[in-house]
PDB file of C-alpha atoms in Angstrom:
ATOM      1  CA  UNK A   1     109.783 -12.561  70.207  1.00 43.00           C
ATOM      2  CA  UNK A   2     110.877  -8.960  70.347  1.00 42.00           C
ATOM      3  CA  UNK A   3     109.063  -5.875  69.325  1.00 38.00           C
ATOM      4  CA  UNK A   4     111.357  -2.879  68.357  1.00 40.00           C
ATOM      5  CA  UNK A   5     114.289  -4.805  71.106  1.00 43.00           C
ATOM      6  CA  UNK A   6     112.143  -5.296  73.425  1.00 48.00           C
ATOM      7  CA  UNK A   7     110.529  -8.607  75.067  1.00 62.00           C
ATOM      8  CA  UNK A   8     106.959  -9.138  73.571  1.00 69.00           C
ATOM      9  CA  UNK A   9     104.677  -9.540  76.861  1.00 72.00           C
ATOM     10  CA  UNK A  10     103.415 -13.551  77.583  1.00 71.00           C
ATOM     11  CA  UNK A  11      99.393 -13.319  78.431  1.00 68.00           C
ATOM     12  CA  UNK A  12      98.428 -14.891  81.967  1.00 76.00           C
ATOM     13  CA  UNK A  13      95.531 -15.483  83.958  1.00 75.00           C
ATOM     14  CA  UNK A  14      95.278 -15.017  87.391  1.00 79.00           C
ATOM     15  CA  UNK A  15      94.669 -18.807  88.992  1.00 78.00           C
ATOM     16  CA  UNK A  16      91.821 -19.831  91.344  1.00 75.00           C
ATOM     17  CA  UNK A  17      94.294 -20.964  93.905  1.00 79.00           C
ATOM     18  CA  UNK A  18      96.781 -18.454  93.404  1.00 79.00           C
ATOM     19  CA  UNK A  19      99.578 -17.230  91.296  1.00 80.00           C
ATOM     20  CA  UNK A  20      99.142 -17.279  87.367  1.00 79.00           C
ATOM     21  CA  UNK A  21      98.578 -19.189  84.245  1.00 72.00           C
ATOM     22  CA  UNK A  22     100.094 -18.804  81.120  1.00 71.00           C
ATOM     23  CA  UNK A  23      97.921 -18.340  77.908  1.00 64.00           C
ATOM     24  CA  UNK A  24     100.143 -17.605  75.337  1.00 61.00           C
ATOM     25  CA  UNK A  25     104.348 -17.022  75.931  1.00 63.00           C
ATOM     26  CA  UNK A  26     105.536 -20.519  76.653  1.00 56.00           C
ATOM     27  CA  UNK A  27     108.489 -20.500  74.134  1.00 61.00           C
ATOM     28  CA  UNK A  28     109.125 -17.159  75.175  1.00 65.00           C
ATOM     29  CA  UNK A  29     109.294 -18.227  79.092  1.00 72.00           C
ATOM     30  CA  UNK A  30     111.477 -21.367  78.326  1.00 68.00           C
ATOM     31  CA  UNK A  31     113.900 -19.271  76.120  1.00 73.00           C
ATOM     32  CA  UNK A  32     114.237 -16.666  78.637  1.00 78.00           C
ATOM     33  CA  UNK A  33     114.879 -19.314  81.443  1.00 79.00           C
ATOM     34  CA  UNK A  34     118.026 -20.666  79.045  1.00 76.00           C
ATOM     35  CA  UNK A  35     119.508 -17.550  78.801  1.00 80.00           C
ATOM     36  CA  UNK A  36     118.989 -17.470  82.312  1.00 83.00           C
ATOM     37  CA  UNK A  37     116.708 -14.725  82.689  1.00 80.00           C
ATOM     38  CA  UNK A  38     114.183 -14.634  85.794  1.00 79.00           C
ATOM     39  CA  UNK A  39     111.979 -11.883  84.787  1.00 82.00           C
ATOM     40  CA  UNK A  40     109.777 -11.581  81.357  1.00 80.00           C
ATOM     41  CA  UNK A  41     107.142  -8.850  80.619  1.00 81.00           C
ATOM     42  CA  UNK A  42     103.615 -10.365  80.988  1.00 78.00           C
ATOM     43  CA  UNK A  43     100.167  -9.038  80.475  1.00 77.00           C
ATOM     44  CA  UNK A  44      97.407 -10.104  83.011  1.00 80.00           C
ATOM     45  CA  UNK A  45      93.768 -10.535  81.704  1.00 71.00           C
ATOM     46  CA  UNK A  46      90.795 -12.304  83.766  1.00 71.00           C
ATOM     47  CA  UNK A  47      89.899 -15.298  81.143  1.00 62.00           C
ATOM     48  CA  UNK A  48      87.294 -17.991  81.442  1.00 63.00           C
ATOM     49  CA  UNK A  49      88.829 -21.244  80.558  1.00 67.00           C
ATOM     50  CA  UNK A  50      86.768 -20.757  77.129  1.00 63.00           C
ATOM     51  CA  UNK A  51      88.429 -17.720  76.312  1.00 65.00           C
ATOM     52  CA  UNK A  52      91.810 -19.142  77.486  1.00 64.00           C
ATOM     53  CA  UNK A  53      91.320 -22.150  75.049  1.00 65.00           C
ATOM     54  CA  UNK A  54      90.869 -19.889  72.113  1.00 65.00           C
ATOM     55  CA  UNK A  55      93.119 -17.422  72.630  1.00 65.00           C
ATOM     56  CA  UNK A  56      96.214 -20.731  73.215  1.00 66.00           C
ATOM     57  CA  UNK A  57      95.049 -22.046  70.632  1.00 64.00           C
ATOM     58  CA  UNK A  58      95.268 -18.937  67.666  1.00 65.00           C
ATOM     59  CA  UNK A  59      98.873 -18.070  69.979  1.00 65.00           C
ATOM     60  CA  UNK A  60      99.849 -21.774  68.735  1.00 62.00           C
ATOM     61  CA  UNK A  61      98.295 -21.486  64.974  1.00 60.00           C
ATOM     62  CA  UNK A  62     100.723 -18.489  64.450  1.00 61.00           C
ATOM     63  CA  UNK A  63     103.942 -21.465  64.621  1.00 58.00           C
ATOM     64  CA  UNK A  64     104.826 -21.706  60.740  1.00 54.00           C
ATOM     65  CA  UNK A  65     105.116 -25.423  60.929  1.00 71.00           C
ATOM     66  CA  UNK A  66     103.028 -27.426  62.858  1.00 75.00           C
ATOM     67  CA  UNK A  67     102.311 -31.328  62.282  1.00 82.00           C
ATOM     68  CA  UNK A  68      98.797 -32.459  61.548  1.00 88.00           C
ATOM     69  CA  UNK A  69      97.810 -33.782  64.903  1.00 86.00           C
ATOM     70  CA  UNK A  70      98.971 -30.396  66.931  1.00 81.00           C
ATOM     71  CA  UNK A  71      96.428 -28.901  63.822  1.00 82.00           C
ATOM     72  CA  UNK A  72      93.878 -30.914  64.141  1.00 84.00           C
ATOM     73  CA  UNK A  73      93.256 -30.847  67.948  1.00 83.00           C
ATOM     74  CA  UNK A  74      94.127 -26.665  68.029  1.00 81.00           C
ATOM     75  CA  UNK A  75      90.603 -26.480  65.893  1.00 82.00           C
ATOM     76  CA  UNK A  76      89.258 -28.871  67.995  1.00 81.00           C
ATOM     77  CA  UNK A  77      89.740 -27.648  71.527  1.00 78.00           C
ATOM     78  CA  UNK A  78      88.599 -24.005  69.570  1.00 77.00           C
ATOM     79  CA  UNK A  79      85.434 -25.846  68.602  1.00 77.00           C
ATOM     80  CA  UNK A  80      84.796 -27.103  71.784  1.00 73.00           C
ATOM     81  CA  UNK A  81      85.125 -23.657  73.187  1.00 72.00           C
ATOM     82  CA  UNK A  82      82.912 -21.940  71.091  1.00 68.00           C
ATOM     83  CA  UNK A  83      80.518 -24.130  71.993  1.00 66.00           C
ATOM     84  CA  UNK A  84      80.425 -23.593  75.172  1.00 63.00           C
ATOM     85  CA  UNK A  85      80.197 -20.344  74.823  1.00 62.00           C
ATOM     86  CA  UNK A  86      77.241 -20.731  73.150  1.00 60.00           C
ATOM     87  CA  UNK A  87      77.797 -19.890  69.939  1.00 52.00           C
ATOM     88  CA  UNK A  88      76.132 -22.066  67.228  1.00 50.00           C
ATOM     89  CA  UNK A  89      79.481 -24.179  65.345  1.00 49.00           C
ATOM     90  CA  UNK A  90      77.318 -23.632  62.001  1.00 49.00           C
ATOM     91  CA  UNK A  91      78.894 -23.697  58.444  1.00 47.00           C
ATOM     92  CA  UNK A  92      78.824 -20.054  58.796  1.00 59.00           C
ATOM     93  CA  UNK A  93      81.165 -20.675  62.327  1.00 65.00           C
ATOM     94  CA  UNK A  94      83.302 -22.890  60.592  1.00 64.00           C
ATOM     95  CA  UNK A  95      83.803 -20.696  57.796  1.00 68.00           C
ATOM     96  CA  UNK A  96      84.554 -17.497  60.260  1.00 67.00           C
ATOM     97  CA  UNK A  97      87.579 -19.865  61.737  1.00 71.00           C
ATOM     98  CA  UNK A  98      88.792 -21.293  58.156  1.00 73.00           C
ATOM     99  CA  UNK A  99      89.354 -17.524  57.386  1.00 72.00           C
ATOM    100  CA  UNK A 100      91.622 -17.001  59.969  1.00 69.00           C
ATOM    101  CA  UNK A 101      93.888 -19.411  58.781  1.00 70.00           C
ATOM    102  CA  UNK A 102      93.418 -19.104  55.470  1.00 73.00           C
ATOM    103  CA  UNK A 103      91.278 -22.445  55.083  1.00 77.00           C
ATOM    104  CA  UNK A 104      87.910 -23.246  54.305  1.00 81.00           C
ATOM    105  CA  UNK A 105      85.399 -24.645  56.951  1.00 78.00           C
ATOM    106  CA  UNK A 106      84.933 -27.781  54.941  1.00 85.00           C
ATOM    107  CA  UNK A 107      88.887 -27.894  55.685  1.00 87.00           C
ATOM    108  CA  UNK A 108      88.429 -27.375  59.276  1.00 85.00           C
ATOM    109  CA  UNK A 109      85.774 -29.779  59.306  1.00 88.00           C
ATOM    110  CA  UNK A 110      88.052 -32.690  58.657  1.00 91.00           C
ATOM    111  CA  UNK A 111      91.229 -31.293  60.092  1.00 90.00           C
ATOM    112  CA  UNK A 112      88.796 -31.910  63.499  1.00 89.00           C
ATOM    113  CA  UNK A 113      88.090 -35.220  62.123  1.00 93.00           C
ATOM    114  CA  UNK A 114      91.775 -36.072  62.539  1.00 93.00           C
ATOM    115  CA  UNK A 115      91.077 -36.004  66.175  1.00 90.00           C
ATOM    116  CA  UNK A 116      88.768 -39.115  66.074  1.00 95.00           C
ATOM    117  CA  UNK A 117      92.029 -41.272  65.021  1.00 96.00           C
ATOM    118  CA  UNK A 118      93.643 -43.668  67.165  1.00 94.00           C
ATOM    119  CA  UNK A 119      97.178 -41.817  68.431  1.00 91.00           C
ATOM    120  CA  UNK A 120      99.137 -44.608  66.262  1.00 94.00           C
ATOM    121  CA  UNK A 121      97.348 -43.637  62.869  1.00 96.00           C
ATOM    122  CA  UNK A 122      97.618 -39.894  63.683  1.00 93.00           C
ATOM    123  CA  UNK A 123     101.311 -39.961  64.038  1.00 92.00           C
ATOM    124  CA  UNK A 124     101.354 -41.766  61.080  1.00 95.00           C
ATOM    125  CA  UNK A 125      99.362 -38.721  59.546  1.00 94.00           C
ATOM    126  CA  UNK A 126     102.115 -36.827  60.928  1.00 91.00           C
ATOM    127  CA  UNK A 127     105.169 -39.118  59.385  1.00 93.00           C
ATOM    128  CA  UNK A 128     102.906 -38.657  55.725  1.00 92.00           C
ATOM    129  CA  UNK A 129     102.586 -42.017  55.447  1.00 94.00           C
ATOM    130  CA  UNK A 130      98.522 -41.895  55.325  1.00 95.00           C
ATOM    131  CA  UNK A 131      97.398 -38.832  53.301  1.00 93.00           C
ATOM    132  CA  UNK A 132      95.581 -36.048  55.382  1.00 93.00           C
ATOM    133  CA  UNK A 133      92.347 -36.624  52.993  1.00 93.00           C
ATOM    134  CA  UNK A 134      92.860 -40.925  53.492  1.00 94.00           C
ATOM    135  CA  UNK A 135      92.963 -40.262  57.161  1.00 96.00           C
ATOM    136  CA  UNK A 136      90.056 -37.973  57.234  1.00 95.00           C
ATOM    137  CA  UNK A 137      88.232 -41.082  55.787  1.00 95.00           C
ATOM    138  CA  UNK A 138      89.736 -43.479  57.848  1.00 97.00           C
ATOM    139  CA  UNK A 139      88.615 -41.456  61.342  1.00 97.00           C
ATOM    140  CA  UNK A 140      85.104 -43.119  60.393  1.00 97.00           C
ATOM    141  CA  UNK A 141      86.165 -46.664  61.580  1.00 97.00           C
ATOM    142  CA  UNK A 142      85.717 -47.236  64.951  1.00 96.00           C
ATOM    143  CA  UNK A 143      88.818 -48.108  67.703  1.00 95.00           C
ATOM    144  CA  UNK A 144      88.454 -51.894  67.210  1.00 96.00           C
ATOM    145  CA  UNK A 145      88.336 -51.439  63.525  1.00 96.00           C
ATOM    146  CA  UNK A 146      91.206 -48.679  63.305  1.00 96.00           C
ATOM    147  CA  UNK A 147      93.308 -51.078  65.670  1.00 96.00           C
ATOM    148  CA  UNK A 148      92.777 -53.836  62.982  1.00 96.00           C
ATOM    149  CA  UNK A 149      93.814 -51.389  60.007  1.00 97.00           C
ATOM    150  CA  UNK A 150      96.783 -50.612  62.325  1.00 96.00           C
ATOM    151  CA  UNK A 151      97.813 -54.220  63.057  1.00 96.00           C
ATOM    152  CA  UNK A 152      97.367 -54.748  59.417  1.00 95.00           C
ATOM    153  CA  UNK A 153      99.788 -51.833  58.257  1.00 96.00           C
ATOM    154  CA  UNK A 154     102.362 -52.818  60.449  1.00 95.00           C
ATOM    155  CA  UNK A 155     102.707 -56.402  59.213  1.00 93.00           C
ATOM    156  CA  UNK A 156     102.577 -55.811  55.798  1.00 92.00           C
ATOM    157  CA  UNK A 157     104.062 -52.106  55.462  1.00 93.00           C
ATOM    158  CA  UNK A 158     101.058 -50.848  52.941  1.00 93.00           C
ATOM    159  CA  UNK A 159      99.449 -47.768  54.176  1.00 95.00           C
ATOM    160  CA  UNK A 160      96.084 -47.093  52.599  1.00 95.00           C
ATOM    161  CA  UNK A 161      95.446 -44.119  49.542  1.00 93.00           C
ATOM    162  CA  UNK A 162      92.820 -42.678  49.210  1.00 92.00           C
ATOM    163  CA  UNK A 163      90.520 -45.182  47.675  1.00 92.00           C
ATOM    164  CA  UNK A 164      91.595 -47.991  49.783  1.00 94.00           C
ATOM    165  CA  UNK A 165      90.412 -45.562  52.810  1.00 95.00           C
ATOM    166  CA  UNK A 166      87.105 -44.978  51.075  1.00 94.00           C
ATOM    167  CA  UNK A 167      86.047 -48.465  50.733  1.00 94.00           C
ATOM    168  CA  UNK A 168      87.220 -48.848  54.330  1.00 96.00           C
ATOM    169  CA  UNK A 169      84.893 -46.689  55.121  1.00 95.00           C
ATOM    170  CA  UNK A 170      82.250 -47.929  53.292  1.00 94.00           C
ATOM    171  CA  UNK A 171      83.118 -50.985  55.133  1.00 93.00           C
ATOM    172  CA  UNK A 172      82.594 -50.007  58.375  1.00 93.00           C
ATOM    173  CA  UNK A 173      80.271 -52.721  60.579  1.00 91.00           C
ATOM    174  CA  UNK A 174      81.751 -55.150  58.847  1.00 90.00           C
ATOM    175  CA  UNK A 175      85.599 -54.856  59.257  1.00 90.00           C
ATOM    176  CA  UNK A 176      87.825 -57.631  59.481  1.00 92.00           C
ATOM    177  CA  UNK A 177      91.370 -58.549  59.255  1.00 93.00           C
ATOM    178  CA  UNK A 178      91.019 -60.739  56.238  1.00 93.00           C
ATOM    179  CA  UNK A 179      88.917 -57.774  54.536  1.00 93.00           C
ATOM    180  CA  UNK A 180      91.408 -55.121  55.447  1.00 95.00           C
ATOM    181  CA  UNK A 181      94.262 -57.733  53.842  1.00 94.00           C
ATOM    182  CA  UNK A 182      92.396 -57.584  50.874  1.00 93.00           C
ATOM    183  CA  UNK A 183      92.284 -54.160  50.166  1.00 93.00           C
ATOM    184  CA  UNK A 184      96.087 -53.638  51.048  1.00 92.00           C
ATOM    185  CA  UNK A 185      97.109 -56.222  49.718  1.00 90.00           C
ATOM    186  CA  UNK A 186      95.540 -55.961  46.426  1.00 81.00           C
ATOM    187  CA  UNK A 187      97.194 -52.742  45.868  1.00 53.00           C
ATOM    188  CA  UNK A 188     100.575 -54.065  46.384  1.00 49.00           C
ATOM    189  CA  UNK A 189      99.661 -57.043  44.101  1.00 49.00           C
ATOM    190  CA  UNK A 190      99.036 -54.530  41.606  1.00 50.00           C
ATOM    191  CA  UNK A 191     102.049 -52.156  41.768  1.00 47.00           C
ATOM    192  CA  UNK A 192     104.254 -55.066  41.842  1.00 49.00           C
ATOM    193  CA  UNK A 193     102.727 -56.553  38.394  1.00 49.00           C
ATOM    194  CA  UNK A 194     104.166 -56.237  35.346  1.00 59.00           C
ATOM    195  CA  UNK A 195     102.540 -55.921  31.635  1.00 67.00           C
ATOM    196  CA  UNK A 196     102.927 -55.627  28.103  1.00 72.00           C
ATOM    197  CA  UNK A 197     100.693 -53.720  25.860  1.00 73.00           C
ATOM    198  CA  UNK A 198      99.052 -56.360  23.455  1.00 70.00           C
ATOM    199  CA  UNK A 199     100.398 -53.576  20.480  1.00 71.00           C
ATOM    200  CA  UNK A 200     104.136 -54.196  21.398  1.00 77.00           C
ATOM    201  CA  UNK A 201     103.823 -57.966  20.652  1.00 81.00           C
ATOM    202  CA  UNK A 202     100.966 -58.285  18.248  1.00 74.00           C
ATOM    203  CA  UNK A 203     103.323 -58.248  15.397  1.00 79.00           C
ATOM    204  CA  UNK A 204     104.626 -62.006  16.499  1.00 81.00           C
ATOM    205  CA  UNK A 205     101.423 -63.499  15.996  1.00 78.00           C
ATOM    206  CA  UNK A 206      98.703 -64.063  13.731  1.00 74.00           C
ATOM    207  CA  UNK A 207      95.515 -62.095  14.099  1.00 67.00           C
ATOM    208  CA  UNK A 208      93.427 -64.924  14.929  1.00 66.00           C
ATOM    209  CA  UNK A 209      95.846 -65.566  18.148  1.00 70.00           C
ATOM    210  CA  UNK A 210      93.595 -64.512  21.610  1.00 69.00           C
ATOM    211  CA  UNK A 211      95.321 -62.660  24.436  1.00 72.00           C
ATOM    212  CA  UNK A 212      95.738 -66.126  26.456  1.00 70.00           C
ATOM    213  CA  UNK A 213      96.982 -68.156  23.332  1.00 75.00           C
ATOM    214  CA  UNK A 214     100.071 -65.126  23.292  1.00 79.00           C
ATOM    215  CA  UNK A 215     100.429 -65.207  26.723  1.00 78.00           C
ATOM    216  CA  UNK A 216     100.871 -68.866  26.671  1.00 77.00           C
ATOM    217  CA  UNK A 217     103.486 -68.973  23.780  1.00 82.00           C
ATOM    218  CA  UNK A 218     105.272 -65.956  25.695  1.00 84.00           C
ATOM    219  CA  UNK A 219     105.616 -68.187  28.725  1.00 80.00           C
ATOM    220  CA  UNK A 220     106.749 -71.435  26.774  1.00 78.00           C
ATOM    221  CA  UNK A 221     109.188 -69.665  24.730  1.00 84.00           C
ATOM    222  CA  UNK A 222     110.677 -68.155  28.031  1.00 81.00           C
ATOM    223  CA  UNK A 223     110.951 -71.683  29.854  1.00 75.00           C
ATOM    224  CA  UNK A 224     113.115 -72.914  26.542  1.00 74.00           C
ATOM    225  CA  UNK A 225     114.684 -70.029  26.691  1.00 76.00           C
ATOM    226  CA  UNK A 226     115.606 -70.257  30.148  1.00 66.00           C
ATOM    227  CA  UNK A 227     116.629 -74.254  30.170  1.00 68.00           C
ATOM    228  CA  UNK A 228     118.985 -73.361  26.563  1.00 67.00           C
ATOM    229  CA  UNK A 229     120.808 -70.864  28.934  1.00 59.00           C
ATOM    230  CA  UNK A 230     121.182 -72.796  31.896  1.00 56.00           C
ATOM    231  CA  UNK A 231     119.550 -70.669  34.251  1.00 49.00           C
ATOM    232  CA  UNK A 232     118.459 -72.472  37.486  1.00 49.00           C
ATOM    233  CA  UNK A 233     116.797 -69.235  38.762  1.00 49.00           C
ATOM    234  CA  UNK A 234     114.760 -66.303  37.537  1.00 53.00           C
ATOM    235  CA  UNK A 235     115.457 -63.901  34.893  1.00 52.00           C
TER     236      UNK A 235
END
Protein backbone atom coordinates (compact mmCIF):
# COMPACT_ATOMS: atom_id res chain seq x y z
CA UNK A 1 0.00 0.00 0.00
CA UNK A 2 1.29 3.43 -0.86
CA UNK A 3 0.58 6.72 0.74
CA UNK A 4 1.02 9.80 -1.60
CA UNK A 5 3.92 7.19 -3.76
CA UNK A 6 5.38 6.21 -1.09
CA UNK A 7 5.68 2.64 0.77
CA UNK A 8 3.18 2.58 3.77
CA UNK A 9 5.53 1.45 6.84
CA UNK A 10 4.90 -2.58 8.08
CA UNK A 11 4.65 -2.46 12.18
CA UNK A 12 7.31 -4.82 14.00
CA UNK A 13 8.23 -5.80 17.30
CA UNK A 14 11.47 -6.17 18.49
CA UNK A 15 11.89 -10.22 19.35
CA UNK A 16 13.06 -11.71 22.68
CA UNK A 17 15.85 -13.49 20.95
CA UNK A 18 16.66 -11.00 18.53
CA UNK A 19 15.75 -9.37 15.32
CA UNK A 20 11.96 -8.46 14.67
CA UNK A 21 8.44 -9.54 14.29
CA UNK A 22 6.04 -8.45 12.00
CA UNK A 23 2.56 -7.17 13.25
CA UNK A 24 0.95 -5.89 10.44
CA UNK A 25 2.79 -5.57 6.59
CA UNK A 26 2.95 -9.17 5.49
CA UNK A 27 1.41 -8.62 1.97
CA UNK A 28 3.35 -5.64 1.78
CA UNK A 29 6.79 -7.63 2.63
CA UNK A 30 5.92 -10.55 0.19
CA UNK A 31 5.03 -8.04 -2.65
CA UNK A 32 8.09 -6.13 -2.18
CA UNK A 33 10.24 -9.39 -2.15
CA UNK A 34 8.54 -10.20 -5.88
CA UNK A 35 9.47 -7.16 -7.24
CA UNK A 36 12.62 -7.92 -5.79
CA UNK A 37 13.00 -5.29 -3.38
CA UNK A 38 15.23 -5.89 -0.11
CA UNK A 39 14.35 -2.92 1.86
CA UNK A 40 10.62 -1.74 3.06
CA UNK A 41 9.87 1.15 5.51
CA UNK A 42 8.89 -0.32 8.94
CA UNK A 43 7.79 1.18 12.17
CA UNK A 44 9.15 -0.40 15.47
CA UNK A 45 6.83 -0.41 18.60
CA UNK A 46 7.52 -2.55 21.94
CA UNK A 47 4.12 -4.80 21.96
CA UNK A 48 3.04 -7.42 24.44
CA UNK A 49 1.86 -10.40 22.58
CA UNK A 50 -1.78 -9.05 23.66
CA UNK A 51 -1.37 -5.95 21.97
CA UNK A 52 0.31 -7.69 18.97
CA UNK A 53 -2.81 -10.01 18.66
CA UNK A 54 -5.13 -7.10 18.39
CA UNK A 55 -3.45 -4.88 16.47
CA UNK A 56 -2.85 -8.31 13.52
CA UNK A 57 -5.89 -8.94 13.88
CA UNK A 58 -7.85 -5.21 13.00
CA UNK A 59 -4.50 -5.02 10.20
CA UNK A 60 -6.28 -8.33 8.76
CA UNK A 61 -10.14 -7.11 9.25
CA UNK A 62 -9.25 -4.13 6.90
CA UNK A 63 -8.93 -7.14 3.73
CA UNK A 64 -12.36 -6.46 1.82
CA UNK A 65 -13.00 -10.12 1.43
CA UNK A 66 -12.25 -12.47 3.88
CA UNK A 67 -13.91 -16.10 4.24
CA UNK A 68 -15.82 -16.93 7.38
CA UNK A 69 -13.28 -19.00 9.18
CA UNK A 70 -10.27 -16.24 8.75
CA UNK A 71 -13.50 -13.97 10.42
CA UNK A 72 -14.38 -15.94 12.87
CA UNK A 73 -10.99 -16.78 14.50
CA UNK A 74 -9.67 -12.76 13.87
CA UNK A 75 -12.58 -11.98 16.69
CA UNK A 76 -11.56 -14.77 18.45
CA UNK A 77 -7.84 -14.45 18.99
CA UNK A 78 -9.11 -10.42 19.71
CA UNK A 79 -11.31 -11.89 22.42
CA UNK A 80 -8.82 -13.86 23.84
CA UNK A 81 -6.60 -10.87 24.05
CA UNK A 82 -8.74 -8.64 25.68
CA UNK A 83 -9.08 -10.92 28.14
CA UNK A 84 -6.02 -11.17 29.11
CA UNK A 85 -5.63 -7.93 29.37
CA UNK A 86 -8.08 -7.82 31.75
CA UNK A 87 -10.72 -6.25 30.38
CA UNK A 88 -14.22 -7.66 31.16
CA UNK A 89 -15.57 -9.34 27.33
CA UNK A 90 -19.15 -7.94 28.53
CA UNK A 91 -22.05 -7.19 26.05
CA UNK A 92 -20.87 -3.74 26.37
CA UNK A 93 -17.09 -5.25 25.05
CA UNK A 94 -18.65 -7.03 22.43
CA UNK A 95 -20.59 -4.24 21.28
CA UNK A 96 -17.33 -1.75 21.37
CA UNK A 97 -15.69 -4.48 18.75
CA UNK A 98 -19.04 -5.03 16.56
CA UNK A 99 -18.70 -1.20 15.97
CA UNK A 100 -15.55 -1.38 14.51
CA UNK A 101 -16.62 -3.49 11.91
CA UNK A 102 -19.76 -2.38 11.48
CA UNK A 103 -21.50 -5.47 13.29
CA UNK A 104 -23.34 -5.97 16.28
CA UNK A 105 -21.89 -7.91 19.35
CA UNK A 106 -24.64 -10.45 19.12
CA UNK A 107 -22.90 -10.84 15.52
CA UNK A 108 -19.55 -11.19 16.95
CA UNK A 109 -20.82 -13.47 19.41
CA UNK A 110 -21.50 -16.19 16.92
CA UNK A 111 -18.97 -15.26 14.31
CA UNK A 112 -16.60 -16.62 17.55
CA UNK A 113 -18.87 -19.48 17.71
CA UNK A 114 -17.68 -20.50 14.24
CA UNK A 115 -14.46 -21.30 15.90
CA UNK A 116 -15.93 -24.23 17.96
CA UNK A 117 -16.54 -26.15 14.45
CA UNK A 118 -14.68 -29.04 13.37
CA UNK A 119 -12.09 -27.64 10.40
CA UNK A 120 -14.25 -29.87 7.81
CA UNK A 121 -17.66 -28.06 8.65
CA UNK A 122 -15.94 -24.63 8.77
CA UNK A 123 -14.61 -24.88 5.31
CA UNK A 124 -17.79 -25.91 4.39
CA UNK A 125 -19.03 -22.54 6.02
CA UNK A 126 -16.54 -21.10 3.83
CA UNK A 127 -17.70 -23.03 0.38
CA UNK A 128 -21.61 -21.64 1.59
CA UNK A 129 -22.76 -24.83 1.68
CA UNK A 130 -23.96 -24.58 5.56
CA UNK A 131 -25.42 -21.09 6.22
CA UNK A 132 -23.31 -18.84 8.65
CA UNK A 133 -26.55 -18.75 11.09
CA UNK A 134 -26.98 -23.05 10.55
CA UNK A 135 -23.37 -23.30 11.47
CA UNK A 136 -23.55 -21.02 14.38
CA UNK A 137 -26.14 -23.64 15.61
CA UNK A 138 -24.38 -26.50 14.62
CA UNK A 139 -20.94 -25.36 16.73
CA UNK A 140 -23.18 -26.65 19.78
CA UNK A 141 -22.64 -30.41 18.93
CA UNK A 142 -19.75 -31.76 20.25
CA UNK A 143 -16.55 -33.35 17.97
CA UNK A 144 -18.02 -36.90 18.03
CA UNK A 145 -21.37 -35.56 17.16
CA UNK A 146 -20.14 -32.90 14.46
CA UNK A 147 -17.93 -35.85 12.98
CA UNK A 148 -21.24 -37.87 12.64
CA UNK A 149 -23.15 -34.80 10.95
CA UNK A 150 -19.99 -34.68 8.75
CA UNK A 151 -19.89 -38.38 7.80
CA UNK A 152 -23.53 -38.00 7.23
CA UNK A 153 -23.26 -34.96 4.71
CA UNK A 154 -20.75 -36.51 2.78
CA UNK A 155 -22.66 -39.69 1.96
CA UNK A 156 -25.74 -38.29 1.19
CA UNK A 157 -24.76 -34.65 -0.17
CA UNK A 158 -27.63 -32.75 2.09
CA UNK A 159 -26.18 -30.02 4.10
CA UNK A 160 -28.40 -28.90 6.94
CA UNK A 161 -30.72 -25.26 6.86
CA UNK A 162 -31.40 -23.72 9.35
CA UNK A 163 -34.05 -25.72 11.04
CA UNK A 164 -32.47 -28.98 10.46
CA UNK A 165 -29.39 -27.32 12.52
CA UNK A 166 -31.77 -26.25 15.26
CA UNK A 167 -33.21 -29.53 16.03
CA UNK A 168 -29.63 -30.80 15.86
CA UNK A 169 -29.01 -28.84 18.41
CA UNK A 170 -31.73 -29.53 20.40
CA UNK A 171 -30.51 -32.96 19.93
CA UNK A 172 -27.40 -32.78 21.35
CA UNK A 173 -26.63 -35.89 24.07
CA UNK A 174 -28.42 -37.87 22.07
CA UNK A 175 -26.92 -37.78 18.50
CA UNK A 176 -26.76 -40.58 16.30
CA UNK A 177 -26.23 -41.50 12.79
CA UNK A 178 -29.66 -42.89 12.22
CA UNK A 179 -31.11 -39.55 13.90
CA UNK A 180 -28.95 -37.26 11.87
CA UNK A 181 -30.29 -39.47 8.58
CA UNK A 182 -33.53 -38.57 9.58
CA UNK A 183 -33.40 -35.07 9.64
CA UNK A 184 -31.42 -34.87 6.24
CA UNK A 185 -32.99 -37.08 4.79
CA UNK A 186 -36.43 -35.99 5.42
CA UNK A 187 -35.73 -32.78 3.81
CA UNK A 188 -34.64 -34.27 0.65
CA UNK A 189 -37.73 -36.59 0.78
CA UNK A 190 -39.62 -33.53 0.81
CA UNK A 191 -38.08 -31.34 -1.94
CA UNK A 192 -38.11 -34.24 -4.16
CA UNK A 193 -42.09 -34.81 -3.69
CA UNK A 194 -44.47 -33.80 -5.89
CA UNK A 195 -48.29 -32.56 -5.31
CA UNK A 196 -51.41 -31.43 -6.63
CA UNK A 197 -53.65 -28.98 -5.00
CA UNK A 198 -56.97 -30.92 -4.19
CA UNK A 199 -58.71 -27.53 -6.17
CA UNK A 200 -56.99 -28.45 -9.54
CA UNK A 201 -58.67 -31.92 -9.60
CA UNK A 202 -61.76 -31.57 -7.52
CA UNK A 203 -63.77 -30.91 -10.56
CA UNK A 204 -63.29 -34.85 -11.67
CA UNK A 205 -64.99 -36.10 -8.79
CA UNK A 206 -67.97 -36.03 -6.81
CA UNK A 207 -68.03 -34.13 -3.56
CA UNK A 208 -68.50 -37.02 -1.45
CA UNK A 209 -64.99 -38.48 -2.93
CA UNK A 210 -62.13 -38.24 0.21
CA UNK A 211 -58.58 -37.17 -0.60
CA UNK A 212 -57.42 -41.03 -0.60
CA UNK A 213 -60.47 -42.28 -2.73
CA UNK A 214 -58.94 -39.41 -5.59
CA UNK A 215 -55.67 -40.32 -5.01
CA UNK A 216 -56.47 -43.87 -5.60
CA UNK A 217 -58.48 -43.34 -8.90
CA UNK A 218 -55.48 -40.92 -9.97
CA UNK A 219 -53.10 -43.83 -9.58
CA UNK A 220 -55.39 -46.53 -11.34
CA UNK A 221 -56.20 -44.38 -14.16
CA UNK A 222 -52.36 -43.75 -14.63
CA UNK A 223 -51.43 -47.62 -14.56
CA UNK A 224 -54.22 -48.07 -17.58
CA UNK A 225 -52.97 -45.35 -18.93
CA UNK A 226 -49.55 -46.43 -18.89
CA UNK A 227 -50.20 -50.34 -20.04
CA UNK A 228 -52.71 -48.66 -23.24
CA UNK A 229 -49.41 -46.85 -24.25
CA UNK A 230 -47.01 -49.45 -23.89
CA UNK A 231 -44.75 -47.92 -21.59
CA UNK A 232 -42.46 -50.42 -19.75
CA UNK A 233 -40.95 -47.55 -17.66
CA UNK A 234 -41.95 -44.36 -15.91
CA UNK A 235 -43.65 -41.41 -17.19
Amino acid sequence: MRINGVLEPALVRPRALGGYEIVSGHRRKRACEKAGLEEIPVIIRELTDDESAILMVDSNNQREELLYSEKAWAYRIKYEALKHQGKKFSENSAEQIGKESDKSGRQIKRYIRLTFLQEDLLDLVDQKKIAFRAAEKLSFLTEIEQNILLEAILEHKVYPNIDMAEKLKQMSGAVSIERVEEVLLDRKQKSSATSIPVKNIRKYFSEESSAEEMEQKIIELLEKWRQEEGHEGFF
